[in-house]
Tab-separated table of C-alpha atoms and ligand atoms in Angstrom:
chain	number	residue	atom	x	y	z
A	29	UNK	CA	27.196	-35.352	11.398
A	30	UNK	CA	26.424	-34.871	7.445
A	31	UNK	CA	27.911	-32.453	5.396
A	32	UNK	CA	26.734	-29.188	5.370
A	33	UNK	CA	24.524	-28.696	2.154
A	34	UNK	CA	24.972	-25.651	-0.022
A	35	UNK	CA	22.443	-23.344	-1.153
A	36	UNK	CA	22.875	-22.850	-5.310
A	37	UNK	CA	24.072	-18.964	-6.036
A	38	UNK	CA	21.511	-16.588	-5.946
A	39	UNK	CA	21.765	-15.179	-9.972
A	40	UNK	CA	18.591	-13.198	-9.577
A	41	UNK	CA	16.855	-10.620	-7.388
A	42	UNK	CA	13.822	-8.533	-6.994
A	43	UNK	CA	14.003	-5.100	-5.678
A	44	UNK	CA	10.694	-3.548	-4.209
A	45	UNK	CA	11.463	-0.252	-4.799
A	46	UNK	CA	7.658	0.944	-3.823
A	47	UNK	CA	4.646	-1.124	-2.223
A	48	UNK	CA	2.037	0.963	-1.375
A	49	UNK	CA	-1.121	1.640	-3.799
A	50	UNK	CA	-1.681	5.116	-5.685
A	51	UNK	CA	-2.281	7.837	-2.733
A	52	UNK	CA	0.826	6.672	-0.063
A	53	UNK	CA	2.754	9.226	1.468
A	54	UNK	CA	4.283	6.580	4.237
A	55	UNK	CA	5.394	4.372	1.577
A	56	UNK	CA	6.344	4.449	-2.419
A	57	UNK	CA	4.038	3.499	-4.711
A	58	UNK	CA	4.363	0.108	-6.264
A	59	UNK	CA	7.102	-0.723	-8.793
A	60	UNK	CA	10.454	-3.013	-8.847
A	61	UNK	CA	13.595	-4.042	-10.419
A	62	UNK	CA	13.992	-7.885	-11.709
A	63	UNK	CA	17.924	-7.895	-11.720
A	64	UNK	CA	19.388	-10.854	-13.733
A	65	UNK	CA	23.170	-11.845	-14.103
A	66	UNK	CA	22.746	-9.710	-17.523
A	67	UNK	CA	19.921	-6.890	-16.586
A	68	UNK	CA	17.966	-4.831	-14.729
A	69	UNK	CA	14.502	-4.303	-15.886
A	70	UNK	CA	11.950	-1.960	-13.965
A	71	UNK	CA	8.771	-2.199	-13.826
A	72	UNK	CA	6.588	1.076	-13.570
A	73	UNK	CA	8.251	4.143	-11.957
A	74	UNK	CA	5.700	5.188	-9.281
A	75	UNK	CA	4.502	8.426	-9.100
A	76	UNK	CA	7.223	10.912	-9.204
A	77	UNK	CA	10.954	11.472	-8.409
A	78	UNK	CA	10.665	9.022	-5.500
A	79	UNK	CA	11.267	7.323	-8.113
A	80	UNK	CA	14.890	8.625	-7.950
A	81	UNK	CA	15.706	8.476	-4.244
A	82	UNK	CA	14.315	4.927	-4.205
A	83	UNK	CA	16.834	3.579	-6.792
A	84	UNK	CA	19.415	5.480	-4.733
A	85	UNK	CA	18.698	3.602	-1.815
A	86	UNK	CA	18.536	0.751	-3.545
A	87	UNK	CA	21.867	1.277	-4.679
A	88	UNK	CA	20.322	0.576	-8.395
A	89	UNK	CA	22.397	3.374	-10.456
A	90	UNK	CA	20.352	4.823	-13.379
A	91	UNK	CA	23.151	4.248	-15.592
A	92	UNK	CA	22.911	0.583	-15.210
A	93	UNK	CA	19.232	0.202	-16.135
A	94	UNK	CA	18.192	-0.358	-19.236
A	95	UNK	CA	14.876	-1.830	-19.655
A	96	UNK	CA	11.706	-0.053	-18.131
A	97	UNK	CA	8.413	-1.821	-18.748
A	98	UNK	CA	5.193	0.429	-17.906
A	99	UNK	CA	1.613	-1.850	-17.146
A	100	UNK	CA	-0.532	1.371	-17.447
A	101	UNK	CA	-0.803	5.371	-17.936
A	102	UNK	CA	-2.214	5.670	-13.905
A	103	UNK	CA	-0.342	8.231	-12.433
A	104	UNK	CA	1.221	5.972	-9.505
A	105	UNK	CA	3.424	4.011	-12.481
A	106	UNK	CA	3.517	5.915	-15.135
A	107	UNK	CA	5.014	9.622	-13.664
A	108	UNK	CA	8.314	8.294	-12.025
A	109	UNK	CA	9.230	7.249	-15.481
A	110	UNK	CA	8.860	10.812	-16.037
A	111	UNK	CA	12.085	11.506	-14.360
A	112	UNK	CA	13.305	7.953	-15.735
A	113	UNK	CA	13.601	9.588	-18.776
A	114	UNK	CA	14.544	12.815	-17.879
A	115	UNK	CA	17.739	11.899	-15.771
A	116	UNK	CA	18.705	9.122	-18.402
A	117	UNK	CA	18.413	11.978	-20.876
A	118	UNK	CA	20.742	14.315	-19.447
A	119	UNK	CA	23.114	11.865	-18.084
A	120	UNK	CA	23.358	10.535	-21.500
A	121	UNK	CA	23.725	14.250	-22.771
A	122	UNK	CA	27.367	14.297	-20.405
A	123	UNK	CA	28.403	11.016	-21.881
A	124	UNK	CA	27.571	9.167	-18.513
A	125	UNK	CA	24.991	6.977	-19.256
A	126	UNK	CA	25.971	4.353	-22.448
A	127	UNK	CA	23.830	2.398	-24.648
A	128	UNK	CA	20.113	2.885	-24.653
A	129	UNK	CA	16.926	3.317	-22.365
A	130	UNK	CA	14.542	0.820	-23.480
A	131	UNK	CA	10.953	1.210	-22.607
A	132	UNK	CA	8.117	-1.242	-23.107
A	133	UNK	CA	4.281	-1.012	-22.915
A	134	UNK	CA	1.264	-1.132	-25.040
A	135	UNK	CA	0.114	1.916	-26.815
A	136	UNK	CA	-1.349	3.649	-24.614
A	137	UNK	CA	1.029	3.909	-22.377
A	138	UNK	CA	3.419	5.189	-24.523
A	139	UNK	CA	1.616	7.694	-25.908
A	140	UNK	CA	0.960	9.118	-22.538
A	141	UNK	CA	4.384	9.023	-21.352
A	142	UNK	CA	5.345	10.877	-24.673
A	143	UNK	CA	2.727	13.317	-24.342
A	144	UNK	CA	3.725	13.926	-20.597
A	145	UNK	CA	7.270	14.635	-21.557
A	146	UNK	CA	6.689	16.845	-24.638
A	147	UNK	CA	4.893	18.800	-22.792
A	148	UNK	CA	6.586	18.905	-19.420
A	149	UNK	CA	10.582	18.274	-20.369
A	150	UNK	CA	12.898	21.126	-21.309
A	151	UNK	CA	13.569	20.881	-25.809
A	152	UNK	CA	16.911	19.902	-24.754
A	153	UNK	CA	16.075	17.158	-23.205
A	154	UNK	CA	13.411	15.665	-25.626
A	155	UNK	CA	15.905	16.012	-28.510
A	156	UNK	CA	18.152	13.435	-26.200
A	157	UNK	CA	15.429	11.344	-25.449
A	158	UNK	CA	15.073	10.722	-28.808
A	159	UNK	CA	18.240	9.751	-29.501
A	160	UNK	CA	18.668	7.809	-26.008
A	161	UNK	CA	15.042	6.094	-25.533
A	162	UNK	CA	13.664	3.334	-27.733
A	163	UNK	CA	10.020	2.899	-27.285
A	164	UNK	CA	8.643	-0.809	-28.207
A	165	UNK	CA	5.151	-1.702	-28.360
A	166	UNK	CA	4.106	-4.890	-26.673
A	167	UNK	CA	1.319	-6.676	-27.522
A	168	UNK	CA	-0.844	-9.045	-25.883
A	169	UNK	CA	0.916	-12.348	-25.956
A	170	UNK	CA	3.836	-11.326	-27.861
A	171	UNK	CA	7.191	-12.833	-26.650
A	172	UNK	CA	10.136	-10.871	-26.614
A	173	UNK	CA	13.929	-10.926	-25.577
A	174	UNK	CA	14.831	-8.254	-22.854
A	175	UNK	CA	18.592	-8.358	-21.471
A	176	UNK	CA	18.014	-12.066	-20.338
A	177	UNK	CA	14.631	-12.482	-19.561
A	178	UNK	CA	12.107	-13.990	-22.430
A	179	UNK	CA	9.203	-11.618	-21.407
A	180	UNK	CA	5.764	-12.325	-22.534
A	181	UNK	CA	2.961	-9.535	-22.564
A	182	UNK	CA	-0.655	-10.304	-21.576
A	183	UNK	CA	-3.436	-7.941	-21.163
A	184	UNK	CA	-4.897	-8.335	-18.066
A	185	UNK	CA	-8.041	-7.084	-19.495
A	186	UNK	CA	-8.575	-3.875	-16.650
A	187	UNK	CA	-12.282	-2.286	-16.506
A	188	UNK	CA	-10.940	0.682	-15.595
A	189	UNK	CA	-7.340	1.298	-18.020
A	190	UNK	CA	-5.351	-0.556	-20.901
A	191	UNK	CA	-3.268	-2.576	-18.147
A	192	UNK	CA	-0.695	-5.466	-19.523
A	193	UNK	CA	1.239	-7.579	-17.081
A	194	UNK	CA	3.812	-10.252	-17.936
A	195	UNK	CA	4.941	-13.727	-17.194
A	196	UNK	CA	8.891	-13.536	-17.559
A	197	UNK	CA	11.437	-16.610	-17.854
A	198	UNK	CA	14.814	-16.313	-15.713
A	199	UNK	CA	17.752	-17.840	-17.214
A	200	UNK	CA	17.348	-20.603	-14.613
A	201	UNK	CA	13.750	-21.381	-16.157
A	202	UNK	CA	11.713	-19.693	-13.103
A	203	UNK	CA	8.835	-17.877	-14.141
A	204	UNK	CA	7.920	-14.697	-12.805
A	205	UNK	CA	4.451	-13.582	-13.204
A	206	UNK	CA	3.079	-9.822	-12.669
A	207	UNK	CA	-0.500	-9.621	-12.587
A	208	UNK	CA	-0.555	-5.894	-12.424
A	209	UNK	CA	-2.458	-3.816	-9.874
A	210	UNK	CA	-5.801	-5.296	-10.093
A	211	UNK	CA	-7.437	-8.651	-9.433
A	212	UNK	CA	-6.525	-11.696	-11.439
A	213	UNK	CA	-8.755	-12.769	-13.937
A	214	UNK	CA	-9.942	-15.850	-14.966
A	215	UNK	CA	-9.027	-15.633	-18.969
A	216	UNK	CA	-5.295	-14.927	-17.571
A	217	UNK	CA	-4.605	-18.409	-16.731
A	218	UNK	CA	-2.520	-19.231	-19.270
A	219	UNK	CA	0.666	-16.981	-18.476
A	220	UNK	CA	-0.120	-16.638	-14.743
A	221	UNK	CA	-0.750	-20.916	-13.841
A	222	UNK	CA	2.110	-22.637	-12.028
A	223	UNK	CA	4.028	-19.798	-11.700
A	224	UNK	CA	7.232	-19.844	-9.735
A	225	UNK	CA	6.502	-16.658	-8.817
A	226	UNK	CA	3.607	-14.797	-8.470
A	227	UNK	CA	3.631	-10.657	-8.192
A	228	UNK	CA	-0.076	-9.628	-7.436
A	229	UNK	CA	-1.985	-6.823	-5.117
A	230	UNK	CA	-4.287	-6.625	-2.098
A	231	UNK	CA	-5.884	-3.463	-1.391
A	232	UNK	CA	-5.948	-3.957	2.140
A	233	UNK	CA	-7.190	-6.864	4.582
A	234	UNK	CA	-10.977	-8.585	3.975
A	235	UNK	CA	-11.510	-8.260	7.784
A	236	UNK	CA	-11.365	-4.262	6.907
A	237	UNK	CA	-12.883	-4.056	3.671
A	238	UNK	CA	-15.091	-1.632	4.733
A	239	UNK	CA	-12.804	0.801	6.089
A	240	UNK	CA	-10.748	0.482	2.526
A	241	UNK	CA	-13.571	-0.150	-0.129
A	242	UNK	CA	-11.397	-2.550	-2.464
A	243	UNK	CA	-14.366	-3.825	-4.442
A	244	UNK	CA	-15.230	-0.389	-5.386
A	245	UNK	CA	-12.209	0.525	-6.507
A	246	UNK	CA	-11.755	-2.197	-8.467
A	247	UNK	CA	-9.073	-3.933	-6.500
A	248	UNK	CA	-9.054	-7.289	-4.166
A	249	UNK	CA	-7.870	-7.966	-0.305
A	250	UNK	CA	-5.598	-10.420	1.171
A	251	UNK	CA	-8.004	-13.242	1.663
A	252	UNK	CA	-8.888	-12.705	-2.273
A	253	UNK	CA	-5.032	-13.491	-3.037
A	254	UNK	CA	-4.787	-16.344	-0.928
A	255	UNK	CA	-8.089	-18.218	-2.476
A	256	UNK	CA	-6.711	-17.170	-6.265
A	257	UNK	CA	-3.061	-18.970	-5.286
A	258	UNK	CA	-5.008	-21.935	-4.238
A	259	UNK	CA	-6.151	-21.897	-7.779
A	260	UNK	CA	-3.213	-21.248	-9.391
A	261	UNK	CA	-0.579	-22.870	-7.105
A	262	UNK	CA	2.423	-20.334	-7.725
A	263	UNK	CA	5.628	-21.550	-5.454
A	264	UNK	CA	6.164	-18.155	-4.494
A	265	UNK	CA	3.489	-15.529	-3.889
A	266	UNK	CA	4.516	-11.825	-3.683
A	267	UNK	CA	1.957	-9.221	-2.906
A	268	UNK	CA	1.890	-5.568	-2.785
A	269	UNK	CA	0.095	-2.294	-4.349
A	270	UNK	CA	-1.401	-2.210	-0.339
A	271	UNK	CA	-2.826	0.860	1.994
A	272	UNK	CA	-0.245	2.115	4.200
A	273	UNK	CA	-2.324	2.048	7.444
A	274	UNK	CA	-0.078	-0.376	9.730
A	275	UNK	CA	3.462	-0.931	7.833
A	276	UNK	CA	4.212	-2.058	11.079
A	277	UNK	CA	2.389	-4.798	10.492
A	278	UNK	CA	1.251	-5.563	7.416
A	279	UNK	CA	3.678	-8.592	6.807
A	280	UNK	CA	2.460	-10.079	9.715
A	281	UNK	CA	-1.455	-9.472	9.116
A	282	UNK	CA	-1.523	-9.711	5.527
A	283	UNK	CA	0.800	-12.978	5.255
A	284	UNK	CA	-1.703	-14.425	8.174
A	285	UNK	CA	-5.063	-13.741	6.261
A	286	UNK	CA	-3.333	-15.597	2.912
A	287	UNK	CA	-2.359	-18.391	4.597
A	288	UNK	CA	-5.745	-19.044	5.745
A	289	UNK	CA	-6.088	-20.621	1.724
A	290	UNK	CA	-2.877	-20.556	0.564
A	291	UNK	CA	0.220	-23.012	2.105
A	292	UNK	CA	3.020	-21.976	-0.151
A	293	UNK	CA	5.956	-19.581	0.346
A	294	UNK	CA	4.134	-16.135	1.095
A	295	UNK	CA	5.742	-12.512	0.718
A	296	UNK	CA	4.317	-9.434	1.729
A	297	UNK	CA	7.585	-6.889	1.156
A	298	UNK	CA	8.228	-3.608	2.697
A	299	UNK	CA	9.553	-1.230	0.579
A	300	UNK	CA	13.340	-1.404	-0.856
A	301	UNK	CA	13.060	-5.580	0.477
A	302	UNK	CA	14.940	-7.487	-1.977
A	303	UNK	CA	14.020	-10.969	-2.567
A	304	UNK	CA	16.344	-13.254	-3.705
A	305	UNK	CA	14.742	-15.430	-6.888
B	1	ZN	ZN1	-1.723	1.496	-9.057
């Protein structure tokens, strides 16, 4: 008999705090937390204060995030943050909640989420927030430093809204790539090619496209995702922003219709599923 090999420490995690696309009710909508040995950053809030109850379950503390990042002003991902900034606000205003909030996006989406929360947050609470939240514009391939992830910003170029996603480096050297919540697209191949890990959506199944009507709303199905990995040969493949019609299932169906292209390591998470990186 050999000795037993051991697995390296995990030092990094993703928490899907919401899969499901904009009008779920069995689900959250899509957003997550990349936790590093240093940080926690999420990414889009879904939307409302699910957005609260999910981090509870997740047993992600508000206090301990400090980085939000925001793809686009579409109500699934951009009202959560909402409450984000509400709770961080008062908890901050009783002394529980040290340091700053951080929030990144382009500018549009921070314009909306300031808008939305000078016009829907208490004066009390916007006075905080200004002291609390620091607001930095991204730009489209900009690199940045956030906790201990070198984050860079692309615009996915979106028909429909401003979106940007991001390729991120781990401090082990993995990249993590979020395409956002629509299809990948072919001037993105720079920051989303050989990606360790690839975040991306599926609307719903091809076989039922025409139940679900991806292509019209601008979004792609599982079979879609499995012929763009084949392309861009991520090790890891992580899809979400789905319908909510089988949960049940959809690991099973969804992971079956990818593989059909795609041979690497495919994840189709249910909600509050944390992956280790
Ligand atoms: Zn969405």
């Amino acid at each position: 008999m050999t000795n037993a090999t051991h697995s390296p420490a995990v030092t990094s995690t993703l928490t899907l705090l919401g899969t499901g696309n904009a009008a779920v009710t069995k689900c959250y909508n899509t957003c997550f937390v990349i936790s590093t040995p240093q940080s926690h950053l999420l990414v889009d809030a879904g939307g409302g204060n699910g957005i609260l109850s999910q981090l509870e379950k997740a047993q992600l503390p508000l206090e301990e995030i400090h980085h939000l990042y925001l793809t686009h002003a579409h109500t699934d991902h951009i009202l959560g943050a909402i409450w984000v900034v509400r709770m961080v606000a008062q908890a901050a205003a009783k002394g529980k909640y040290n340091g700053r909030l951080h929030i990144y996006g382009h500018d549009k989406v921070l314009q909306v989420l300031i808008d939305i929360c000078r016009m829907t947050l208490p004066t009390k609470i916007i006075k905080q927030a200004e002291e609390t939240i620091l607001y930095q514009e991204v730009k489209h391939g900009e690199t940045r430093q956030v906790g201990d992830l070198t984050l860079t910003c692309f615009d996915i170029n979106s028909t429909k809204e401003k979106q940007f996603g991001f390729r991120a480096e781990l401090p082990d050297g993995q990249a993590i790539v979020c395409l956002g919540d629509e299809p990948y697209k072919e001037e993105n191949e720079p920051f989303a090619s050989h990606a360790d890990w690839l975040l991306c959506e599926a609307f719903c199944l091809y076989e039922e496209r025409e139940t679900f009507k991806p292509y019209e709303k601008h979004h792609c199905t599982a079979k879609d995702v499995g012929e763009m990995a084949s392309r861009l040969q991520p090790k890891h493949l992580v899809v979400y922003h789905t319908e909510e019609s089988d949960l049940a299932h959809r690991k099973a169906r969804y992971t079956a219709e990818i593989q059909e292209s795609f041979q690497g390591d495919i994840n189709v998470p249910d909600d509050l599923e944390i992956i280790a990186l």
